[in-house]
Coordinates of C-alpha atoms and ligand atoms in Angstrom, one line a residue:
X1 CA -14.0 -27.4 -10.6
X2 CA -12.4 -23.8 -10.4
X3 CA -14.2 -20.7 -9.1
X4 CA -15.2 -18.1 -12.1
X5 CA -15.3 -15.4 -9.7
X6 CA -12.1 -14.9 -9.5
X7 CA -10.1 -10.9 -10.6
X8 CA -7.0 -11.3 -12.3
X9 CA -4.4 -9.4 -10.2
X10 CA -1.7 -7.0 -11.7
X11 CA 1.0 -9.4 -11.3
X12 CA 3.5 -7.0 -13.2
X13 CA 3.6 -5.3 -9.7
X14 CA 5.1 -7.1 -7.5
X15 CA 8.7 -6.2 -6.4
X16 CA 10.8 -9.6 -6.2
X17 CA 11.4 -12.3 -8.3
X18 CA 8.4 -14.6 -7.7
X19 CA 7.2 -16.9 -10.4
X20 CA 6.7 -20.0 -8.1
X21 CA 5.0 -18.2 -5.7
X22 CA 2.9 -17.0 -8.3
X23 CA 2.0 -20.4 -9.9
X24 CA 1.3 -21.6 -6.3
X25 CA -1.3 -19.1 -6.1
X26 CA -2.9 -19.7 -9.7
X27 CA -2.9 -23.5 -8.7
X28 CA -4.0 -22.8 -5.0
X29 CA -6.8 -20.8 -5.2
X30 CA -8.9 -23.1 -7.7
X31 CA -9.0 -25.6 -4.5
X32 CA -8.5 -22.9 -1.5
X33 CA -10.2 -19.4 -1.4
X34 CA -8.2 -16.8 -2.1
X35 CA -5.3 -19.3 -2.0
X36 CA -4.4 -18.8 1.4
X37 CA -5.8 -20.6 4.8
X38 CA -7.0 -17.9 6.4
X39 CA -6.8 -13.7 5.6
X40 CA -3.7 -12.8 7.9
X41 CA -2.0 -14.8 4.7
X42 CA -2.8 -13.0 2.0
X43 CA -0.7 -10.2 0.2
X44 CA -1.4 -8.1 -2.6
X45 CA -1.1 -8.8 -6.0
X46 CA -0.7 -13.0 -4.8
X47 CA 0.8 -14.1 -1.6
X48 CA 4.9 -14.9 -1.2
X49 CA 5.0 -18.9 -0.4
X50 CA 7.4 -19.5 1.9
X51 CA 9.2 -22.8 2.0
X52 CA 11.3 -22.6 5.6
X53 CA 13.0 -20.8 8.0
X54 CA 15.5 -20.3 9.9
X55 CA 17.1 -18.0 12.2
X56 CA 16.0 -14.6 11.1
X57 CA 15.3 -15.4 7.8
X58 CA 12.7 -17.1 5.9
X59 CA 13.3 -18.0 2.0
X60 CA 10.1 -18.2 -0.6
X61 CA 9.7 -20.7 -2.7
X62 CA 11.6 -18.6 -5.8
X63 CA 14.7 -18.8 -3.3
X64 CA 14.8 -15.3 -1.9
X65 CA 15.9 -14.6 1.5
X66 CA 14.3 -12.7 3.7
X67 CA 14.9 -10.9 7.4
X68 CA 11.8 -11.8 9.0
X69 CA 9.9 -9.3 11.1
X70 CA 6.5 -11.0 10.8
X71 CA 8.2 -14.0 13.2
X72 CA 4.5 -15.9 12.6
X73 CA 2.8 -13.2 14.1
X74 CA 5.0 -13.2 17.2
X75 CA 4.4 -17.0 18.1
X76 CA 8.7 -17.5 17.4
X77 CA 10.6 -15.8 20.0
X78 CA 13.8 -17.7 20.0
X79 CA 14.1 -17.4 15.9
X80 CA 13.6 -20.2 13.5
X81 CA 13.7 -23.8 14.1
X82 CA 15.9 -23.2 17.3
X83 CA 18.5 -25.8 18.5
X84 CA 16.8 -26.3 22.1
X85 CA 13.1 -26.6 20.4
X86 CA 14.5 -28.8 17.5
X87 CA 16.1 -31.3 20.0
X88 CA 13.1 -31.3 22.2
X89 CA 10.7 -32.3 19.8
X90 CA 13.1 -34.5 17.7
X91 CA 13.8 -36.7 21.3
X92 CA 10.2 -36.5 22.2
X93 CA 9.1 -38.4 18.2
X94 CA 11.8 -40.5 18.7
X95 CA 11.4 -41.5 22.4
X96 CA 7.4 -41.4 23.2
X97 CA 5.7 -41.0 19.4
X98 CA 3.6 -37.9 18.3
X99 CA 0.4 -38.0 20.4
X100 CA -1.5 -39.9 22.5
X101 CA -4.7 -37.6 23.8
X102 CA -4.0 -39.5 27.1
X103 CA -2.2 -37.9 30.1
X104 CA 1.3 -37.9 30.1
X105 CA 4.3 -36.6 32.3
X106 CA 5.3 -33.4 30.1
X107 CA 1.9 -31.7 30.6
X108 CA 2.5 -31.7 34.6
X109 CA 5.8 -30.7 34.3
X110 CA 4.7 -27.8 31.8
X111 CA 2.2 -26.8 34.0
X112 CA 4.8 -26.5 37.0
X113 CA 6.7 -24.5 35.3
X114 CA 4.1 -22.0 34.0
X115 CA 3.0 -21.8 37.8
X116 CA 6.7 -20.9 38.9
X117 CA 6.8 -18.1 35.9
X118 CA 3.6 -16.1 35.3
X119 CA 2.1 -14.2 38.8
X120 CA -1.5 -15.3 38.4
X121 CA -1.0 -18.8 37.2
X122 CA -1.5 -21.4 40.5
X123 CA -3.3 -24.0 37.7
X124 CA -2.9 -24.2 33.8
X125 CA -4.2 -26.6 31.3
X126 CA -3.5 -26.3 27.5
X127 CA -5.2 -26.1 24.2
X128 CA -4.0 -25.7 20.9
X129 CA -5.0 -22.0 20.0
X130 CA -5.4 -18.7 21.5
X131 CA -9.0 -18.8 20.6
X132 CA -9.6 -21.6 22.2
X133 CA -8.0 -20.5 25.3
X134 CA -10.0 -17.0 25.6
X135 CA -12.8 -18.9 25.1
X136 CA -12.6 -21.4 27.6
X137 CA -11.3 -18.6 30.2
X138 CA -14.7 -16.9 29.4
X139 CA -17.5 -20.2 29.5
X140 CA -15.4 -20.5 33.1
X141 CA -15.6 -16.8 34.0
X142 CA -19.8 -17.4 33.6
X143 CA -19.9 -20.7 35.1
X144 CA -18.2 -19.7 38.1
X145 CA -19.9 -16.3 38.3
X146 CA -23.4 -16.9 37.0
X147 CA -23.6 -13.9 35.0
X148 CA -23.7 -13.6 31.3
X149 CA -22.1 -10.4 29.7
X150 CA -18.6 -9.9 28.9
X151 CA -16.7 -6.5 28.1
X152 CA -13.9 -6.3 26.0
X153 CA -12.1 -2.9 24.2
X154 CA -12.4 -2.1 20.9
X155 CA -9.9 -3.4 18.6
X156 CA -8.3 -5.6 20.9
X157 CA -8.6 -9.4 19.4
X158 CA -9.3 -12.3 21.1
X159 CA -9.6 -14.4 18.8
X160 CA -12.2 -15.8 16.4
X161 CA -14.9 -17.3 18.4
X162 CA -18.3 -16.0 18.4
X163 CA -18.8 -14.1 22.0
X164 CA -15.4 -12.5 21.6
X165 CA -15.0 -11.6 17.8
X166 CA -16.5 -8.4 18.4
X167 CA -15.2 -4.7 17.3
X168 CA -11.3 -5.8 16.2
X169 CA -10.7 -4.1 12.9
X170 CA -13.5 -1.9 11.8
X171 CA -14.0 1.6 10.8
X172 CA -14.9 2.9 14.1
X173 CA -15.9 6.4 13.4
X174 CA -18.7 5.3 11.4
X175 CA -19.8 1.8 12.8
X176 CA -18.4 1.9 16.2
X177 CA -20.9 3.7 17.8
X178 CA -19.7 6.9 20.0
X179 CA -16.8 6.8 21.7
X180 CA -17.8 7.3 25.7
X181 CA -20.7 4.3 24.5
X182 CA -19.5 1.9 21.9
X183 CA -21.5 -0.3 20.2
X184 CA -20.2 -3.6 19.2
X185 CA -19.6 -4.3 15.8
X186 CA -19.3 -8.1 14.4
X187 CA -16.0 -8.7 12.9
X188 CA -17.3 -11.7 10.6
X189 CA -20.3 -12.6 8.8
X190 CA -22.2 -15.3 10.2
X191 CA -21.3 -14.8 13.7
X192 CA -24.4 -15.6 15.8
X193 CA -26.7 -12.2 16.3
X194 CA -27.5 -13.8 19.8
X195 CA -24.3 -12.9 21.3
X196 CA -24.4 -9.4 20.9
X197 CA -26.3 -8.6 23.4
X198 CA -23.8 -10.4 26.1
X199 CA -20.8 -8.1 24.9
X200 CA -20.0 -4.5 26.4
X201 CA -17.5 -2.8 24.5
X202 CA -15.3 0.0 25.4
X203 CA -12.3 2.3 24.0
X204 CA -8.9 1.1 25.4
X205 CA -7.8 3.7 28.0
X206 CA -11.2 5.1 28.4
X207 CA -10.9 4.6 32.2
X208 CA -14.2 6.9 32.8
X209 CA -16.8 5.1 30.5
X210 CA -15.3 1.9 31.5
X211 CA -16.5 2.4 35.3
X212 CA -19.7 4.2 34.1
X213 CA -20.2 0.5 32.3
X214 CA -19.5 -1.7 34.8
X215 CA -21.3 0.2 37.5
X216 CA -24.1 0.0 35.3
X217 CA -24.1 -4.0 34.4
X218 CA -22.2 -4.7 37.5
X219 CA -24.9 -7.6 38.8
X220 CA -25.0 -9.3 35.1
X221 CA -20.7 -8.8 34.1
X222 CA -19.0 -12.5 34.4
X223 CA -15.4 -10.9 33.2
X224 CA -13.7 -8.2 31.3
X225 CA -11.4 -9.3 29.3
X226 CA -8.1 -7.3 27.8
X227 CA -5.0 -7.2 25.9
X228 CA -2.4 -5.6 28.8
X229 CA -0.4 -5.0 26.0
X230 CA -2.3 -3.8 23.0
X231 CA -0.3 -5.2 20.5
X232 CA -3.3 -5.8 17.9
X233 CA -2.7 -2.5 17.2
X234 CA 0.7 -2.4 16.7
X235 CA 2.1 -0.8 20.1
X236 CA -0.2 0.5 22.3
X237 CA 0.5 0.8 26.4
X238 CA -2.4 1.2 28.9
X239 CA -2.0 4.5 30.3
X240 CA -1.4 4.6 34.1
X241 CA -4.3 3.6 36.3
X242 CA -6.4 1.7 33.3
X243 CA -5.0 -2.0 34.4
X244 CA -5.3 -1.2 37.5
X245 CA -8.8 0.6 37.3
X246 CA -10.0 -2.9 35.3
X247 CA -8.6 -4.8 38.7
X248 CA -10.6 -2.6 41.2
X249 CA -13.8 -2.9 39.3
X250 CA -13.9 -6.7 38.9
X251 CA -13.0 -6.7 42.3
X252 CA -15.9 -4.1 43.6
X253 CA -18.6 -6.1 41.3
X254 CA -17.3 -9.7 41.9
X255 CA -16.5 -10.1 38.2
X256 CA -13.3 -12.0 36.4
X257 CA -10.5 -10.1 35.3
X258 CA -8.7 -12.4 32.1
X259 CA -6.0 -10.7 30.5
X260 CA -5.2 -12.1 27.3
X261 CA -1.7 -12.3 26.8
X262 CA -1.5 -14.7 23.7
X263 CA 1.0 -12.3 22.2
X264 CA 2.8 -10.6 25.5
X265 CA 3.1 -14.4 27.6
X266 CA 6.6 -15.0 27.3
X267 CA 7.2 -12.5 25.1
X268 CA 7.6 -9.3 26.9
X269 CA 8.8 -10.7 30.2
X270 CA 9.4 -14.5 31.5
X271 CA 5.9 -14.4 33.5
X272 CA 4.2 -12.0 30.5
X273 CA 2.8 -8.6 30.8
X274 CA 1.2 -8.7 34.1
X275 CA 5.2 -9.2 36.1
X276 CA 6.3 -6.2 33.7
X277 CA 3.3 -4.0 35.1
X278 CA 2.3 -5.7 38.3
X279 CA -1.1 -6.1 37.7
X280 CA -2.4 -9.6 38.7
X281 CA -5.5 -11.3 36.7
X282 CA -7.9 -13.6 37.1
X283 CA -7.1 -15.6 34.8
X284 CA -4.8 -15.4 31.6
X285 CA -4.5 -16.9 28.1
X286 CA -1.3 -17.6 26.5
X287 CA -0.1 -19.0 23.3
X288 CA 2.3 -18.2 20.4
X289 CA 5.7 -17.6 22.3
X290 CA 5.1 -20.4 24.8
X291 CA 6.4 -23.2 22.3
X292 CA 8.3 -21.2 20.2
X293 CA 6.2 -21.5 17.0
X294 CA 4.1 -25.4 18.1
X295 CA 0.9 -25.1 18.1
X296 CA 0.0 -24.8 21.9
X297 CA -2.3 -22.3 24.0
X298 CA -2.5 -22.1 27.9
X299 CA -5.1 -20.5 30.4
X300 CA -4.1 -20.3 33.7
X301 CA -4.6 -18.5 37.2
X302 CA -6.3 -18.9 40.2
X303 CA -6.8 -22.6 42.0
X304 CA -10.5 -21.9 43.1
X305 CA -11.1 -21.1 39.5
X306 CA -9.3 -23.5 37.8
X307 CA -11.0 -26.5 39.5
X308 CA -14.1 -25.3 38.4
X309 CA -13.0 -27.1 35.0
X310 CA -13.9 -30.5 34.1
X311 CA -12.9 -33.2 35.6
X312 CA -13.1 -31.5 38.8
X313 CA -16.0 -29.2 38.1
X314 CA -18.9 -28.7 36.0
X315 CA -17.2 -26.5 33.1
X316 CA -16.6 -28.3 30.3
X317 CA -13.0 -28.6 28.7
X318 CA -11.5 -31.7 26.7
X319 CA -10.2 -31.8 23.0
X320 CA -8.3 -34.1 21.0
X321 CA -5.3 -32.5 20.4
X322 CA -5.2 -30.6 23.8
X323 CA -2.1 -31.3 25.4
X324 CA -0.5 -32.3 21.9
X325 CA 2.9 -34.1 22.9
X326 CA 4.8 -32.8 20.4
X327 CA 3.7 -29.5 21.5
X328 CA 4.4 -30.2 25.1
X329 CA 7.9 -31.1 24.8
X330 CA 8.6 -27.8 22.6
X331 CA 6.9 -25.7 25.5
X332 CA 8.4 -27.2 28.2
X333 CA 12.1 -26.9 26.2
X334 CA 11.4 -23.4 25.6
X335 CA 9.9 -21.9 28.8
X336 CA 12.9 -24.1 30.0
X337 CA 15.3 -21.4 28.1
X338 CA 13.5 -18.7 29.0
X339 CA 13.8 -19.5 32.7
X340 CA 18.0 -20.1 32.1
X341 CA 18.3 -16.9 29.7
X342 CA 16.7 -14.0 31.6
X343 CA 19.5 -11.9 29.8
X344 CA 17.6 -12.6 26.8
X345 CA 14.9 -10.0 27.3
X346 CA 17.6 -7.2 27.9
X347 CA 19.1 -8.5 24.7
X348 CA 15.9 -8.1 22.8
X349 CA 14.8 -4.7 24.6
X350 CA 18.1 -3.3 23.6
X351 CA 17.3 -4.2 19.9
X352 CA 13.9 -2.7 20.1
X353 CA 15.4 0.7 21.4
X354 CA 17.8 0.5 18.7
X355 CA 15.3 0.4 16.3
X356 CA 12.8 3.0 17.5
X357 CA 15.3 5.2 18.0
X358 CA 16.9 4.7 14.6
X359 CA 13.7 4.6 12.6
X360 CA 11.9 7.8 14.7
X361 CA 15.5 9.5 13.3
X362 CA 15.2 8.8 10.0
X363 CA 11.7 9.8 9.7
X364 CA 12.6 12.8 11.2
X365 CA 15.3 13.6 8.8
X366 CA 13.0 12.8 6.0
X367 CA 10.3 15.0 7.2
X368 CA 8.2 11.9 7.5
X369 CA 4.9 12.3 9.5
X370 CA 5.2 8.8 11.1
X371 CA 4.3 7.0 14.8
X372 CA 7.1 4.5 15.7
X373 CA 6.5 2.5 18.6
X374 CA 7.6 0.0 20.5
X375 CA 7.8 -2.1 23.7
X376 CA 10.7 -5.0 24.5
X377 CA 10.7 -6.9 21.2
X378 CA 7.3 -5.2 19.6
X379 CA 7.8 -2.7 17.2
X380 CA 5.1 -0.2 14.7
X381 CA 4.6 2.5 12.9
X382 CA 1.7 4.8 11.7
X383 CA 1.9 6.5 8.6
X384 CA 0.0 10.0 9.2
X385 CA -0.8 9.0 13.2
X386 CA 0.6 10.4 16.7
X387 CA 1.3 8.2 19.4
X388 CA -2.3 5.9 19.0
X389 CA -3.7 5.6 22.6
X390 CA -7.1 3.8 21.3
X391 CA -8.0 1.9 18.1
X392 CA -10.2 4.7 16.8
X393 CA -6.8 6.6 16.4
X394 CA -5.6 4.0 14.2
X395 CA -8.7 3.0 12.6
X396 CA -8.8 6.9 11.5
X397 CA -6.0 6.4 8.9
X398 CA -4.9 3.3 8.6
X399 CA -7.3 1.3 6.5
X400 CA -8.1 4.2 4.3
X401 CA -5.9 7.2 3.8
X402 CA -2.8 5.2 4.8
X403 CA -3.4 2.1 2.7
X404 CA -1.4 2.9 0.3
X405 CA 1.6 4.3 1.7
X406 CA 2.5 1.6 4.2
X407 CA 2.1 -1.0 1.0
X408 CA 4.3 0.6 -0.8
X409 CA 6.3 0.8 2.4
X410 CA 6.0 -3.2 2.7
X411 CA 7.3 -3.4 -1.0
X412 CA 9.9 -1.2 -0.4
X413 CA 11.4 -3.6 2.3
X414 CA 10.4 -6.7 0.5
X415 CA 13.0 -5.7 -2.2
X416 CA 15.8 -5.2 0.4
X417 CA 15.3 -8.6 1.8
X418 CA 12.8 -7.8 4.8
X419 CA 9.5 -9.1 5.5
X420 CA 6.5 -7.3 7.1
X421 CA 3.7 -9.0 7.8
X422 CA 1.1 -7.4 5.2
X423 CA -1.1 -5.8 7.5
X424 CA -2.8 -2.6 7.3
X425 CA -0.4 -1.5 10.1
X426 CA 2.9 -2.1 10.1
X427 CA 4.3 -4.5 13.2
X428 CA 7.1 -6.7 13.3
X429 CA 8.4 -8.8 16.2
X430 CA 12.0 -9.5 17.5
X431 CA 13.5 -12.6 18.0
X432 CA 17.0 -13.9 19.5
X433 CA 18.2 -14.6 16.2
X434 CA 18.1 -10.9 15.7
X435 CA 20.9 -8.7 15.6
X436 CA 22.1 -5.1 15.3
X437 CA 23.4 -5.4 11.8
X438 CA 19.4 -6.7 10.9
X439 CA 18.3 -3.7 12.6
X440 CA 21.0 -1.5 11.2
X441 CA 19.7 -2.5 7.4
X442 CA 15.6 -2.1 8.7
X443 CA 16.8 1.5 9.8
X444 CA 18.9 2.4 6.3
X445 CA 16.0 0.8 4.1
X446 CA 13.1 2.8 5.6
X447 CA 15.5 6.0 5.9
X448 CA 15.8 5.4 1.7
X449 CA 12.0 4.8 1.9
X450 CA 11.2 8.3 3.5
X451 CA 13.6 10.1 1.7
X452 CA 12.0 9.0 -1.7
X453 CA 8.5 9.8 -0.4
X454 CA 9.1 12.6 1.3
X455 CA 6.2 14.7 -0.9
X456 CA 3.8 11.8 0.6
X457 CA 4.6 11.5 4.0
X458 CA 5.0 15.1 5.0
Ligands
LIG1 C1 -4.2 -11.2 21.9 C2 -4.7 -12.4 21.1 N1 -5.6 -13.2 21.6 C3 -6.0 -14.3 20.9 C4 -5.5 -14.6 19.7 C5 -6.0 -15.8 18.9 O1 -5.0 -16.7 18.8 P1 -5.0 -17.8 17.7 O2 -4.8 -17.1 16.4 O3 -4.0 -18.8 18.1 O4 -6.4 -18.5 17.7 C6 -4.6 -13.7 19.1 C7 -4.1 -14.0 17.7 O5 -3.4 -13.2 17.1 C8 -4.2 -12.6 19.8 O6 -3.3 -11.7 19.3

C-alpha cells in the first residue's frame, strides 16, 4: 500500500549527481515516512543515501565522495571505521559472539576505565542511547531525592523521552514564554501533557532567573540538568560563573546536578567537559564518542548514587541490549586510544582554530554577516547572528530568515565534496582522520560561497 499524501519534490534542484539516492527515496518512503528513520535524516528535495565510510569521507550510493563534517552527529571521533575499533570488534565476533545480555568481563573493565577518565564518574553502567541515559540519570535523581521537578535550559536536548523533550528547537520569541520566566514548550506531539508541570525551564546563561527558580522550587527540584557545552546549538560556551552557579544551587537546595555530555564525553577532553572547566556533577550521561560510532550510552558519577540503581537499590535499570558486547569491546578499544593518544586533542583543537580562524577571514573579506564558532573539534556558523549566548539568539534567525541562506550554503559544499549535516544551523564535527588540506578546501569553498552571495549576506 503507498501513502497518497505524499508532495512531489523539485528534484531538478539538487546539486550532485544522485539518481540512486533518488530512487531509494521514491522506493523508501512508500514503506518508511518520509523515507528516512527518524527527522535528523532528512534533506531537501530527497535525502543523499549513503553506502559507507571511511576516514573522512563518506560516498552515497551514486558513488560520490564526500569530506564529512556531520561525523554521525559527532558520535565518530577517531574517523570512519578506524583500525583500533575495527579490530576490537572483529576479535570480540570472532572470540565471544555478538551478545549475550548476561554479565560479562568487558563491561567491568569499561566501567574502570571510565572511572579512571571522567572527574565525577566513581560507578557507570551502560545503555544503548543518550536518551536512555538522561533518563535513567533523572528517574535516579527523584528516587534518591524524593522530589519531582526537573529544570533544564531552553534549547538544550536531552534526548527524546517524555520529561526531558521539552523547549529544544522552537520559535522562542513567540512560544517560549518570556525570557527571565520561560515556559516549556513540547518538542513533539503526543508527548504526555502530565509532564509539564514537573519541568522548569530556563535560558542558558541566564544565571539570575536560574537562582530566582530554584530558590523558588528549591523543596520540590530532584536535578537540573544541562548541556556544559551547548553544542545543540552549534557552539555555545557557558559564560563564567553559570556552571558553577548550577553547582552551588543543587548544592544549597540538596538537588542533583547531571550534566549531559552525550556530545562533549570524550569528545572535548579525555574525561569530557567537566575536566576542561572543572566543574564536577552529580552525575553525567555519555554516549556518541565513547565507542567511536557503536551504539553505546553511559551514566556515571557518584557511588552513593549509583547504588541506588537496581540490583542494589530500588531504581529500576535493566534492558536487553544494555551492555551490548559488541558495543563494549568498541568502547573499551577506543577510550583505550584515547587514554594512549592525549596528543590527539591538541591535534584536533589545532584543526578547529585553523578553521575558525580561516572561515571568520573569509567572511570578513566577503563582507559576510556570519557567527563562526567553535570549541576543540566543534565548529558553527550563524548566517545574520553575533556570537549566540542563548537559544532565543539563534532561534531569532535561524529557522526563518536564515533558512534559506545556510541551504544554499549546504548545497554549495555538497557540490565541492563536503557534507553538512542538514540542519537549520550549520555544525560540523572534527575527527582524527581530519587534516589541514580538508580544512584548507572547507575554508576556499565557503570563501567562493560568500563572495558569490555577498548582496545576501551583508
Ligand atoms: C546532549 C545530548 N543528549 C542526549 C542526546 C540523545 O542521544 P540519542 O540520540 O543517542 O538518544 C543527544 C543527541 O543528539 C544530545 O546531543
Amino acid at each position: 500500500m503507498t501513502s497518497t499524501a505524499q508532495t512531489s519534490p523539485d528534484y531538478s534542484s539538487w546539486p550532485v549527481r544522485s539518481v540512486r539516492s533518488r530512487e531509494l527515496y521514491d522506493r523508501a518512503r512508500s514503506v518508511v515516512p518520509g523515507g528516512v528513520v527518524g527527522q535528523g535524516r532528512i534533506y531537501d528535495p530527497y535525502p543523499l543515501y549513503i553506502d559507507r565510510a571511511d576516514g573522512a569521507h563518506v560516498w552515497d550510493v551514486d558513488g560520490n565522495r564526500y569530506l564529512d563534517f556531520h561525523s554521525a552527529f559527532g558520535a565518530v571521533l577517531l574517523g570512519h571505521n578506524h583500525e583500533r575499533i575495527r579490530t576490537a570488534m572483529e576479535t570480540c565476533l570472532r572470540e565471544r559472539g555478538v551478545t549475550f545480555a548476561a554479565a560479562h568481563p568487558l563491561e567491568a573493565e569499561l566501567a574502570e576505565r571510565i572511572v579512571e577518565m571522567v572527574p565525577c564518574a566513581e560507578m557507570a553502567v551502560f545503555s544503548c542511547t543518550g536518551s536512555e541515559a538522561t533518563l535513567h540519570a533523572l528517574r535516579l535523581a527523584r528516587a534518591v531525592t524524593g522530589r519531582q521537578k526537573v529544570l533544564k535550559f531552553e534549547g538544550n536536548y536531552h534526548g527524546w523521552n517524555e520529561h526531558l523533550n521539552w523547549s529544544v528547537h522552537f520559535d522562542a520569541e513567540n512560544e517560549g514564554g518570556p525570557a527571565e520566566r520561560p515556559v516549556p514548550y513540547a518538542e513533539s506531539a503526543g508527548v504526555a501533557q502530565s509532564a509539564r508541570e514537573n519541568v522548569l525551564v530556563v535560558q542558558y546563561n541566564d544565571t539570575e532567573s536560574l537562582t530566582r527558580i530554584v530558590e523558588e522550587h528549591r523543596d520540590e527540584l530532584a536535578a537540573v540538568i544541562v548541556e556544559p557545552m551547548f553544542f545543540n546549538a552549534g557552539v555555545v560556551l557557558a559564560e563564567p560563573g553559570f556552571l558553577e552557579q548550577c553547582r552551588a544551587l543543587c548544592d544549597a537546595v540538596g538537588a542533583i546536578l547531571i550534566f549531559d555530555e552525550v556530545i562533549t564525553g570524550f569528545r572535548v577532553a579525555p574525561g569530557g567537559a567537566q575536566q576542561a572547566l572543572g566543574v564536577v556533577p552529580d552525575l553525567v550521561t555519555m554516549g556518541k564518542a565513547v565507542a567511536n560510532g557503536m551504539p553505546i550510552s553511559v551514566l556515571a558519577g557518584r557511588r552513593d548514587l549509583l547504588e541506588n540503581l537496581s540490583p542494589t537499590g530500588p531504581t529500576f535499570f535493566s534492558g536487553t541490549f544494555y551492555g551490548h558486547t559488541l558495543s563494549v569491546a568498541a568502547a573499551v578499544a577506543c577510550t583505550q586510544f584515547l587514554s594512549e593518544t592525549p596528543e590527539l586533542y591538541d591535534q584536533l583543537d589545532a584543526l578547529g582554530r585553523r578553521l575558525r580562524d580561516g572561515l571568520r577571514e573569509a567572511a570578513a573579506e566577503g563582507d559576510a554577516q556570519v557567527s563562526v564558532e567553535s570549541y576543540g573539534s566543534v565548529w558553527s556558523m550563524h548566517f545574520g547572528a553575533s556570537s549566540p549566548r542563548t537559544y532565543r539568539d539563534i532561534s531569532k534567525t535561524a529557522k526563518t530568515k536564515n533558512a534559506g541562506v545556510q541551504r544554499d550554503y549546504q548545497r554549495w559544499m555538497l557540490e565541492r565534496g563536503v557534507y553538512i549535516h542538514p540542519h537549520y544551523m550549520i555544525r560540523g564535527y572534527l575527527t582524527a582522520a581530519h587534516n589541514a588540506d580538508h580544512i584548507d578546501h572547507v575554508i576556499e569553498s565557503s570563501r567562493s560561497f560568500f563572495a558569490a552571495h555577498r548582496s545576501d549576506l551583508s
